[in-house]
Amino acid sequence: MKKIIFGLGALCLVAFTSCKDNAAQKIDEANVAVAAERDAVASKFPVLVFDKTEHDFGEIEAKTAVETTFNYTNKGDAPLVITDIKSSCGCTVPQDWSREPLLPGDSGKFSVKFNGSGSNKITKTITVTANTEKGSELVKITAFVKPDPNKAVPAKS
């Protein structure tokens, strides 16, 4: 038991006496300047601003395809890169957006097609994934889908 205590004591003595260097003296001022510049640039984000965040198609016939376009502008301080645009269901298809970086002040657009499925009031969400501070932005489409006149109505018993 005495050997274990003596061994731990010697290990602690070596550990505490070997760390004599002052950590503050090891900081390289050139690295601090580079890190500060990197952090200043990293805090600049693109800002994705839409001309509209919701489009209402109004009343449409069932199974009637409709389309709208969402226009957007990069109002931030860094190039905007849209990596993906997805809808909340397969009946809504976003398409035709540029995957190239959009410089600050420049504008772009994408279209959204809805195939008219469903009935009554529908709302579909489109998620735009980009290098903004939030990481994603949302736009919506809404419509009132009238019942299909050709669809057979079940007979009442």
C-alpha positions as a printed Julia matrix, in Angstrom:
157×3 Matrix{Float64}:
   0.0    0.0     0.0
   2.9    2.32    0.79
   4.33   1.71   -2.68
   1.04   2.77   -4.35
   0.83   5.98   -2.3
   4.5    6.73   -2.98
   3.99   6.07   -6.73
   0.93   8.36   -6.92
   2.79  11.08   -5.0
   5.75  10.88   -7.4
   3.39  11.02  -10.41
   1.64  14.12   -9.05
   5.01  15.79   -8.34
   6.15  15.2   -11.91
   2.82  16.4   -13.34
   2.75  19.66  -11.37
   6.39  20.57  -11.87
   6.55  19.82  -15.61
   3.95  22.48  -16.56
   6.06  25.56  -15.87
   5.44  27.21  -19.28
   3.06  30.14  -19.3
   0.32  29.43  -21.87
  -0.13  33.15  -22.64
   3.42  33.32  -23.97
   2.69  30.64  -26.56
   0.07  32.76  -28.41
   1.26  33.94  -31.8
  -0.08  37.44  -32.57
  -0.18  36.7   -36.31
  -2.57  33.8   -35.68
  -4.8   36.05  -33.55
  -5.05  38.59  -36.39
  -5.88  35.88  -38.96
  -8.54  34.38  -36.66
 -10.14  37.81  -36.07
 -10.34  38.44  -39.82
 -11.79  34.97  -40.44
 -14.44  35.49  -37.74
 -15.4   38.9   -39.15
 -15.98  37.38  -42.6
 -17.81  34.37  -41.15
 -20.35  36.65  -39.47
 -21.51  37.98  -42.86
 -24.47  36.04  -44.23
 -26.66  36.37  -47.28
 -30.22  37.47  -46.54
 -32.9   35.83  -48.69
 -35.84  38.22  -49.25
 -38.9   37.1   -51.27
 -41.26  39.36  -53.19
 -44.05  37.26  -51.61
 -43.96  34.47  -49.03
 -47.39  33.06  -49.89
 -49.29  32.62  -53.14
 -53.03  31.92  -53.23
 -54.28  30.25  -56.42
 -57.88  30.92  -55.35
 -60.5   28.39  -56.47
 -59.28  25.75  -58.9
 -60.88  22.66  -60.41
 -59.67  19.31  -59.09
 -56.76  17.84  -61.08
 -56.06  21.22  -62.74
 -52.35  22.01  -62.76
 -51.37  25.54  -61.76
 -48.02  27.28  -61.48
 -46.54  30.36  -59.82
 -43.12  31.97  -59.57
 -41.38  33.17  -56.41
 -38.85  35.96  -56.95
 -36.1   36.55  -54.41
 -33.2   38.93  -53.8
 -29.97  38.54  -51.86
 -30.05  41.53  -49.47
 -27.08  40.31  -47.4
 -23.33  40.84  -47.43
 -22.24  37.46  -48.83
 -23.07  35.38  -51.92
 -26.3   33.37  -51.6
 -26.21  29.67  -52.49
 -29.51  27.77  -52.64
 -28.68  24.1   -52.21
 -32.19  22.62  -52.31
 -35.88  23.48  -52.59
 -38.4   20.88  -51.39
 -42.15  20.83  -50.95
 -44.23  19.28  -48.2
 -45.78  16.77  -50.64
 -45.25  15.22  -54.04
 -48.16  17.11  -55.6
 -46.12  20.33  -55.43
 -42.94  20.55  -57.5
 -40.43  23.39  -57.15
 -38.09  23.8   -60.12
 -35.89  26.09  -62.22
 -33.71  27.7   -59.55
 -30.09  28.59  -60.05
 -27.51  26.62  -58.1
 -24.86  29.26  -58.84
 -23.95  31.77  -56.1
 -26.13  34.9   -56.17
 -24.11  38.02  -55.34
 -25.42  40.62  -52.87
 -28.09  42.77  -54.52
 -28.81  40.26  -57.31
 -32.17  38.54  -57.83
 -33.35  35.1   -58.84
 -36.55  33.08  -59.1
 -38.0   29.58  -58.99
 -41.33  28.18  -60.09
 -43.72  25.94  -58.19
 -46.23  23.64  -59.91
 -49.23  22.22  -58.05
 -51.17  19.4   -59.7
 -54.56  20.24  -58.14
 -54.86  17.15  -55.97
 -56.82  17.17  -52.73
 -60.08  18.87  -51.92
 -61.27  21.99  -50.18
 -58.67  24.34  -48.7
 -55.07  23.15  -49.13
 -51.8   24.68  -47.98
 -48.41  23.43  -49.12
 -45.07  24.56  -47.72
 -41.92  24.94  -49.79
 -38.61  24.86  -47.89
 -35.68  26.71  -49.44
 -32.36  25.45  -48.05
 -29.59  28.02  -48.39
 -26.49  29.38  -46.69
 -28.46  32.01  -44.78
 -28.08  32.48  -41.04
 -31.22  30.38  -40.36
 -30.28  27.78  -42.97
 -33.75  27.54  -44.5
 -36.62  29.8   -45.49
 -40.29  28.95  -46.08
 -42.83  30.0   -48.69
 -46.38  28.66  -49.08
 -49.01  28.08  -51.7
 -52.7   27.84  -50.95
 -55.77  26.99  -53.02
 -59.36  25.93  -52.68
 -59.73  22.76  -54.74
 -63.3   22.31  -55.95
 -64.58  18.72  -56.08
 -64.07  16.84  -59.33
 -67.41  17.0   -61.21
 -66.6   13.72  -63.0
 -66.05  11.81  -59.78
 -68.91   9.48  -58.94
 -70.75  10.38  -55.76
 -71.51   7.3   -53.63
 -75.21   6.54  -53.44
 -76.88   6.88  -50.08
 -78.58   3.79  -48.7
